Short mmCIF file of C-alpha atoms in Angstrom, two decimals:
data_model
loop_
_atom_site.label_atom_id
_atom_site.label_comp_id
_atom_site.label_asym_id
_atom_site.label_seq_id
_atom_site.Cartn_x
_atom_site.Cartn_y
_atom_site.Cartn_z
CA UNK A 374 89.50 144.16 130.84
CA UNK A 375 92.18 142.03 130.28
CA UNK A 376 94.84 142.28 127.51
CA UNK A 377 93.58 140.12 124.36
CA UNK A 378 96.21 136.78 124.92
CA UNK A 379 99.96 137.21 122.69
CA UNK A 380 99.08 134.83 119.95
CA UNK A 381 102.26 132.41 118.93
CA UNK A 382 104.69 133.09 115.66
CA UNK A 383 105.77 130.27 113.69
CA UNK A 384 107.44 129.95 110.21
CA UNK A 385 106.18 128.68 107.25
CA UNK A 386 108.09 125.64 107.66
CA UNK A 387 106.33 124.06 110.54
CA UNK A 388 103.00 123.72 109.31
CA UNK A 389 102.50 120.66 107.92
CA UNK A 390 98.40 120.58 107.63
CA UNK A 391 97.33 122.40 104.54
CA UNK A 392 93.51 123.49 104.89
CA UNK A 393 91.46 124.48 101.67
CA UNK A 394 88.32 126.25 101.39
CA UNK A 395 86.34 127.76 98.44
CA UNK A 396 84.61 130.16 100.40
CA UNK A 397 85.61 132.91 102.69
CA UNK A 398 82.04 133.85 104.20
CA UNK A 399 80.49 130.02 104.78
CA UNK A 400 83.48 127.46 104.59
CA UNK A 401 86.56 129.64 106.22
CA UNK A 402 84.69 130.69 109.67
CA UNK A 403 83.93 126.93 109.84
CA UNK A 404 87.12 125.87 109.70
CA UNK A 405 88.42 128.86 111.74
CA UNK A 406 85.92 127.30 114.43
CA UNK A 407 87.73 123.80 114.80
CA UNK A 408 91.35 125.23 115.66
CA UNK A 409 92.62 125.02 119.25
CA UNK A 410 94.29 128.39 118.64
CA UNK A 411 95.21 130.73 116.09
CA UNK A 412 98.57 132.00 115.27
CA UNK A 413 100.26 135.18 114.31
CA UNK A 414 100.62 135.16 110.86
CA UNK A 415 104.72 134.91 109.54
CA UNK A 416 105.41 136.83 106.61
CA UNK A 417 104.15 135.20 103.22
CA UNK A 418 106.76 134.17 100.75
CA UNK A 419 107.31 137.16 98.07
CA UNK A 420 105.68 134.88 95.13
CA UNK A 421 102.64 134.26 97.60
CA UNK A 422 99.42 136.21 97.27
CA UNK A 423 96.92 134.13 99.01
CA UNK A 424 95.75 135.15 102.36
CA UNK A 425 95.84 132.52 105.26
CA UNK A 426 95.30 131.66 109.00
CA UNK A 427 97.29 130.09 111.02
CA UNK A 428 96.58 127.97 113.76
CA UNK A 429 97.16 124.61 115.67
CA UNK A 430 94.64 121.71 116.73
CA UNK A 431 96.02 119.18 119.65
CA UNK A 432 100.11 119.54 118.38
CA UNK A 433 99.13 119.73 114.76
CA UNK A 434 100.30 123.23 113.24
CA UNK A 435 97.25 124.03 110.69
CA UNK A 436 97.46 126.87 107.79
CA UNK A 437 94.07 127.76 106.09
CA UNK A 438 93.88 128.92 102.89
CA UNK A 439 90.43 130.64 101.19
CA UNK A 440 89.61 131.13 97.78
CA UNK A 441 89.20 135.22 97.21
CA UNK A 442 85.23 136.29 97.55
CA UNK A 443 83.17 135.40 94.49
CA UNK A 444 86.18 133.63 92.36
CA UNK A 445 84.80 129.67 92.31
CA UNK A 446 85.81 126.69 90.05
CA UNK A 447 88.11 124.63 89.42
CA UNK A 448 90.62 127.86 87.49
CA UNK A 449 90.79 129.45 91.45
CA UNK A 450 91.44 126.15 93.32
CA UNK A 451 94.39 125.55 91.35
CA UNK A 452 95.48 129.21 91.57
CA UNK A 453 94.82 128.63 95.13
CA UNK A 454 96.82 125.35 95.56
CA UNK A 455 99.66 126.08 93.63
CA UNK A 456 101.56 128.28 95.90
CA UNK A 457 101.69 126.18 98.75
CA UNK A 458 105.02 123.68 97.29
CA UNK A 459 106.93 126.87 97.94
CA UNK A 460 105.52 128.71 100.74
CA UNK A 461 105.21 125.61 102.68
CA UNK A 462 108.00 123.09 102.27
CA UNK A 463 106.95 120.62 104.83
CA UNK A 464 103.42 120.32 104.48
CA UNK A 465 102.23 116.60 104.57
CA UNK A 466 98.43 116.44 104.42
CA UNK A 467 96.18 118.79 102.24
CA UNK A 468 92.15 118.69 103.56
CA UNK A 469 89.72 120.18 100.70
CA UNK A 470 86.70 120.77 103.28
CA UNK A 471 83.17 123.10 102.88
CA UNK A 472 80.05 122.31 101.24
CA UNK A 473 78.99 120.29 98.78
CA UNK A 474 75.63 119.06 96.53
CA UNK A 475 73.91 115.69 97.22
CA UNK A 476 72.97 112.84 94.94
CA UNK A 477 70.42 111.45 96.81
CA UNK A 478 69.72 107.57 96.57
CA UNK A 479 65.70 107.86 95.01
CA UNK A 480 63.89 106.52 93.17
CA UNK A 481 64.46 103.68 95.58
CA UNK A 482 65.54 105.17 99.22
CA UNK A 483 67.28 103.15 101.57
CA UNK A 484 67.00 103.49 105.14
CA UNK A 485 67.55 106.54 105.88
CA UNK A 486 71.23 106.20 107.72
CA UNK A 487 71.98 105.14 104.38
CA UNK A 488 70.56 107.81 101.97
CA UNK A 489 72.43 111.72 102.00
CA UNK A 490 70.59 114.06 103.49
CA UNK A 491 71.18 118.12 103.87
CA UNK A 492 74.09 118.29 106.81
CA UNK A 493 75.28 114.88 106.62
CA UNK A 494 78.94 114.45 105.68
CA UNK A 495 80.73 113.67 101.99
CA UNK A 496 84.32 111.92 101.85
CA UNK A 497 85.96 111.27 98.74
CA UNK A 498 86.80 108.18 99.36
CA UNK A 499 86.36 105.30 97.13
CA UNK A 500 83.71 102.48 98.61
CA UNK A 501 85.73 99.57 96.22
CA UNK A 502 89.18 99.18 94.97
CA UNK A 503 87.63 100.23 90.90
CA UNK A 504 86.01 103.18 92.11
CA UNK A 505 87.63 106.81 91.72
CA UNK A 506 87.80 108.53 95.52
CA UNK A 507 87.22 112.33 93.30
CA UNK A 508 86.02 112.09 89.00
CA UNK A 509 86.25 115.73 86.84
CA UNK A 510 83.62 115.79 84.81
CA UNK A 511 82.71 118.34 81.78
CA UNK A 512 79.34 119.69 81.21
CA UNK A 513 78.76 123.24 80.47
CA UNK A 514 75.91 125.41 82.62
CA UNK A 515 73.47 122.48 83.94
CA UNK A 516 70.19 124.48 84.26
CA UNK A 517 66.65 122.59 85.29
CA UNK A 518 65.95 122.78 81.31
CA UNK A 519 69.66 122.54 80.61
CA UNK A 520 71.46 120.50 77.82
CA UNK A 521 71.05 117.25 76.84
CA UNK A 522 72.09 114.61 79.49
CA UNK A 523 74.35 112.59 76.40
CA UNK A 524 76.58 115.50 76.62
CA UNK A 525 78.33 114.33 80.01
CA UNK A 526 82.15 113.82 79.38
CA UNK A 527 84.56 112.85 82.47
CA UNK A 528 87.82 114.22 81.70
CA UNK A 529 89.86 112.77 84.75
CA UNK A 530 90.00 111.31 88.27
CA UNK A 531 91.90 110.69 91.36
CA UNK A 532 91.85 107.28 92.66
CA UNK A 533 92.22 108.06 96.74
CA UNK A 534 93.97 110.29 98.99
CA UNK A 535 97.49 109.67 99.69
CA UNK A 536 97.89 106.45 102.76
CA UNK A 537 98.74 108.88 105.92
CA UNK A 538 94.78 110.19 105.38
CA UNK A 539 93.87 106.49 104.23
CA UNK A 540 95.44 105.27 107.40
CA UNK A 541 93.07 108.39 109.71
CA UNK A 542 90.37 107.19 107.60
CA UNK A 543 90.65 103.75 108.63
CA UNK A 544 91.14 104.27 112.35
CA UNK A 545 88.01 107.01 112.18
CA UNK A 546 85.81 104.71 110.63
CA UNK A 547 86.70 101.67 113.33
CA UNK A 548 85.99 104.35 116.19
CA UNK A 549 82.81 105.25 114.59
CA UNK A 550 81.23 101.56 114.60
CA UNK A 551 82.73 101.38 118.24
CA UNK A 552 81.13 105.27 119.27
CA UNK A 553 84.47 106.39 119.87
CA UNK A 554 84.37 109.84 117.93
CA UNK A 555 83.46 112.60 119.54
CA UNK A 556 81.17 113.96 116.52
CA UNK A 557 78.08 115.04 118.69
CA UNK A 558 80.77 117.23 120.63
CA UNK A 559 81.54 119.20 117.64
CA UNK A 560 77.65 119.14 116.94
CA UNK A 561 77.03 121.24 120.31
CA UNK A 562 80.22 123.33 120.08
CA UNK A 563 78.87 124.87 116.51
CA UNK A 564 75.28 124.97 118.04
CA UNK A 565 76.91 127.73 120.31
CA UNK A 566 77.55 129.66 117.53
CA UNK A 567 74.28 131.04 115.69
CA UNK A 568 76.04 130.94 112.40
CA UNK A 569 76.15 127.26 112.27
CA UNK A 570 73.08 126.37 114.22
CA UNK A 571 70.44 123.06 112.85
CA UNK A 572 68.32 124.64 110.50
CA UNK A 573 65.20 122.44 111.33
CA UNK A 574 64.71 118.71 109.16
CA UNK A 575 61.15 120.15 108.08
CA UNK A 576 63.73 122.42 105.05
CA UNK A 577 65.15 119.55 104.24
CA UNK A 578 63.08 118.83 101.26
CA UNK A 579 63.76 116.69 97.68
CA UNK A 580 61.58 116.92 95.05
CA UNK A 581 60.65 115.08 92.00
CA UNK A 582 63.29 115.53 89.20
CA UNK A 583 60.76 116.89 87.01
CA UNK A 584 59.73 119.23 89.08
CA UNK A 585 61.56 122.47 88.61
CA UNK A 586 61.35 125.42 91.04
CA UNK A 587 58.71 128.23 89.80
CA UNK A 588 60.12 130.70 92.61
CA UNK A 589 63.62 130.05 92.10
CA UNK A 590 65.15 132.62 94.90
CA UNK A 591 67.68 131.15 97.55
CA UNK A 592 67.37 133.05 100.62
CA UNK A 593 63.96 131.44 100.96
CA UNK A 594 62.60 128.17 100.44
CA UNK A 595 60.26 127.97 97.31
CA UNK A 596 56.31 127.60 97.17
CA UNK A 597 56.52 124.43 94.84
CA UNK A 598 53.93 121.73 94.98
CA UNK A 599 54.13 119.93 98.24
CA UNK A 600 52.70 116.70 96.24
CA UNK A 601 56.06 116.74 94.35
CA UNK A 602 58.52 115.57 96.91
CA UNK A 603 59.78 112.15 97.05
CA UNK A 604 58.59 110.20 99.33
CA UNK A 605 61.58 109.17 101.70
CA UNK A 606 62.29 107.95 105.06
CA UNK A 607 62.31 111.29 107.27
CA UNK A 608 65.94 112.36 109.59
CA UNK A 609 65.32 112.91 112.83
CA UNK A 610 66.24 117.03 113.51
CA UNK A 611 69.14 115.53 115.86
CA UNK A 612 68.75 111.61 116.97
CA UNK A 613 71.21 110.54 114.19
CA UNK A 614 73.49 112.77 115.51
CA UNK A 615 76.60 113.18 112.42
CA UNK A 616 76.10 110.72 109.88
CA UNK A 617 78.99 110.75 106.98
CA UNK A 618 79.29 108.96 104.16
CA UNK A 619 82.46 107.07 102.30
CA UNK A 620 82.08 107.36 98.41
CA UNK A 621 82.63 109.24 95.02
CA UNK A 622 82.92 113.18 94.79
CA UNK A 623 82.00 114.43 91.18
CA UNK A 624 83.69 117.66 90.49
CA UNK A 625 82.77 119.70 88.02
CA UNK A 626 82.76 123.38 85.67
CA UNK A 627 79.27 124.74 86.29
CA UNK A 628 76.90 125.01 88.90
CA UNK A 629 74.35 122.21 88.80
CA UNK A 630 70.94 122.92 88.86
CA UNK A 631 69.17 120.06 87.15
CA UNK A 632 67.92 116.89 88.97
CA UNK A 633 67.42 114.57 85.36
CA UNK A 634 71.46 115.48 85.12
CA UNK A 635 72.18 114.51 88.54
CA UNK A 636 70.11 111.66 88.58
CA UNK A 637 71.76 110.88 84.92
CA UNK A 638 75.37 111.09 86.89
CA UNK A 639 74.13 108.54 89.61
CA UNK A 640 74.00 105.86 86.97
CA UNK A 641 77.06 106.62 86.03
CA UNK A 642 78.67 107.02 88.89
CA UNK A 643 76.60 104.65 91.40
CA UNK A 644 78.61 105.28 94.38
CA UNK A 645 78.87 108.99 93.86
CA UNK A 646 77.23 110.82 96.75
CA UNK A 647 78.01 114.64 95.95
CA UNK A 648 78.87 117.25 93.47
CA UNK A 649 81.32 120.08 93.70
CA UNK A 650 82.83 122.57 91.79
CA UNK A 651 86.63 123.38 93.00
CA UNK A 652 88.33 119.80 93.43
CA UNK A 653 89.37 119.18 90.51
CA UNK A 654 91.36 122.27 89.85
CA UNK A 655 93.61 121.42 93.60
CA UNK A 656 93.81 118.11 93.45
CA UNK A 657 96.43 117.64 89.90
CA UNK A 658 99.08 119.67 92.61
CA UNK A 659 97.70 117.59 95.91
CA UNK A 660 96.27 114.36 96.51
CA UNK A 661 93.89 115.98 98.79
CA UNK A 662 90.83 114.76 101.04
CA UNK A 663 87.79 116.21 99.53
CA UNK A 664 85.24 116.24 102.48
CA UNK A 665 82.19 118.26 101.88
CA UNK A 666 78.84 118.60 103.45
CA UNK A 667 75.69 118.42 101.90
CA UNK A 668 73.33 121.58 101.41
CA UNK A 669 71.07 121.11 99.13
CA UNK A 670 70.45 118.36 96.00
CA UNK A 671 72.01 119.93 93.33
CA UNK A 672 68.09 120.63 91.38
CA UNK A 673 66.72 123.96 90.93
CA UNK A 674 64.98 124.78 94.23
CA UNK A 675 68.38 126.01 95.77
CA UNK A 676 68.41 127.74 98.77
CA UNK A 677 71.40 129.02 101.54
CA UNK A 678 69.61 128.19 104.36
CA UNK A 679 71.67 124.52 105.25
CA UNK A 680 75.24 126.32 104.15
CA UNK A 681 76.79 127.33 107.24
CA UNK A 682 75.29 123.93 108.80
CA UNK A 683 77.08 122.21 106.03
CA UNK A 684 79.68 123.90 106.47
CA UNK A 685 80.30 123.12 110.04
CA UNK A 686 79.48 119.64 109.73
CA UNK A 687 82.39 119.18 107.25
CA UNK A 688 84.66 121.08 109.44
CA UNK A 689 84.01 118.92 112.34
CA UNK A 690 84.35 116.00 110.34
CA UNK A 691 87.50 116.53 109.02
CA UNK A 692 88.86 117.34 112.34
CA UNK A 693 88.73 113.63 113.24
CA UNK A 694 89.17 112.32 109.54
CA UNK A 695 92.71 113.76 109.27
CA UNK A 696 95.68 112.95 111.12
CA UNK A 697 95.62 116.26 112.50
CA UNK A 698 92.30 115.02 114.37
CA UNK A 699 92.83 112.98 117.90
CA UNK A 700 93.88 109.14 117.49
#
């Protein structure tokens, strides 16, 4: 057998892609999945106690960095983020990618390109000129019979990335009308990989906001009453090939489980299209792109079965939305 390949050493000054996820087992092989080649780590900086990997995709030099098992929210991300000034001088572009809640577009669907559906693709990315590309919002634990919607308090925002992503974001979105990306490559390169594979389109299920889960467990889908779910034009399992969406990302301090809140947020918020939980804390130190893929609608019939698929989906999409990605 031949010797494993020598990987490459570079310092810590010439990576200039930062790449954040919040967690290690889902949103960290994803990303590792979308690099060209991975580096030998140099040493970290002695004030530095994150753990990263290094890599490169086309002549971009890429460093990961992963939020530590089981520490989520907004407190870690900024621990996370914070280092980076110093260990990485020259870093120009920070990419906030993994996975992500939907706020689907019921009670009155659109077609279904249109609508967010589990595996399609977030960007924080404001639709208009008044609209916030990520909005920190203040809640408390959201359960299905949680607190009282009136409660909702946003406590800041970030208007859009900084104009190196808006300029990839421009060019992506002209080579997507013109079928120039090369999304449905990604697609089959994480189908390779049983980890990320489609889950089927017959999980992806939304039901009624007032229907809350009675087998709340989510390794498994639940038993609730088929008669609940919306009614809503269906996804084809692969036809649409990747579909992402340009709009608001709502970051908040709990872990939503309660359709009347996210439904309550929509109105608010009518171009928001997902909720998340770590944004907020990175993006006061980085004007990051928040890209996250959707795995489930934020209610209480969670389940982990569309994670890695999300998480993969997001990966791929970044590749192309940042300037790391190919022109």
């Amino acid at each position: 057998m031949p010797p494993p390949p020598i990987k490459r050493q570079l310092t810590r000054d010439d990576y200039h892609v930062a790449w954040l996820c919040a967690l290690p087992d889902v949103e960290l092989p994803a990303a590792r999945c979308m690099l060209d080649d991975e580096h030998e780590p140099p040493p970290n900086h002695p004030s530095d106690i994150n753990e990263y990997v290094y890599g490169s995709i086309d002549s971009h030099n890429i460093v990961i960095a992963s939020m530590p098992p089981r520490k989520i929210g907004p407190v870690s991300a900024a621990d996370l983020v914070g280092p980076l000034k110093f260990s990485f001088p020259y870093l120009k572009i920070h990419l906030f990618v993994g996975i992500g809640r939907g706020i689907p577009r019921a009670p009155t669907p659109p077609a279904a390109e249109k609508d967010v559906y589990f595996g399609d693709v977030v960007v924080g990315w404001p639709k208009t000129e008044d609209d916030p590309a990520v909005v920190n919002w203040d809640f408390g634990a959201v359960e299905q019979h949680g607190p009282n919607v009136t409660n909702l308090r946003q406590v800041g925002q970030m208007k859009e990335p900084d104009a190196p992503i808006l300029a990839a974001l421009g060019r992506l979105l002209g080579n997507h009308r013109e079928g120039l990306t090369r999304f449905d490559e990604h697609l089959r390169r994480l189908d390779r990989i049983a980890q990320f594979g489609h889950p089927g389109r017959s999980s992806d299920r939304l039901f009624q906001p007032d229907c809350a889960c009675q087998t709340p467990n989510a390794t498994i889908l639940c038993s609730c009453d088929q008669t609940k779910l919306v009614k809503r034009k269906r996804r084809p399992d692969r036809g649409m090939g990747f579909i992402f969406h340009q709009g608001t990302i709502l970051s908040g301090n709990s872990f939503m489980m309660n359709a009347a809140v996210r439904d309550k947020l929509r109105v608010c918020y009518p171009n928001a299209l997902c909720l998340e939980m770590e944004a907020a804390g990175a993006l006061p130190q980085s004007r990051a792109l928040v890209v996250r893929g959707i795995c489930d609608y934020a209610d209480s019939h969670v389940n982990r079965k569309w994670q890695n698929y999300a998480a993969g989906t997001a990966a791929g999409a970044s590749f192309h939305e940042s300037p790391a990605g190919p022109a």
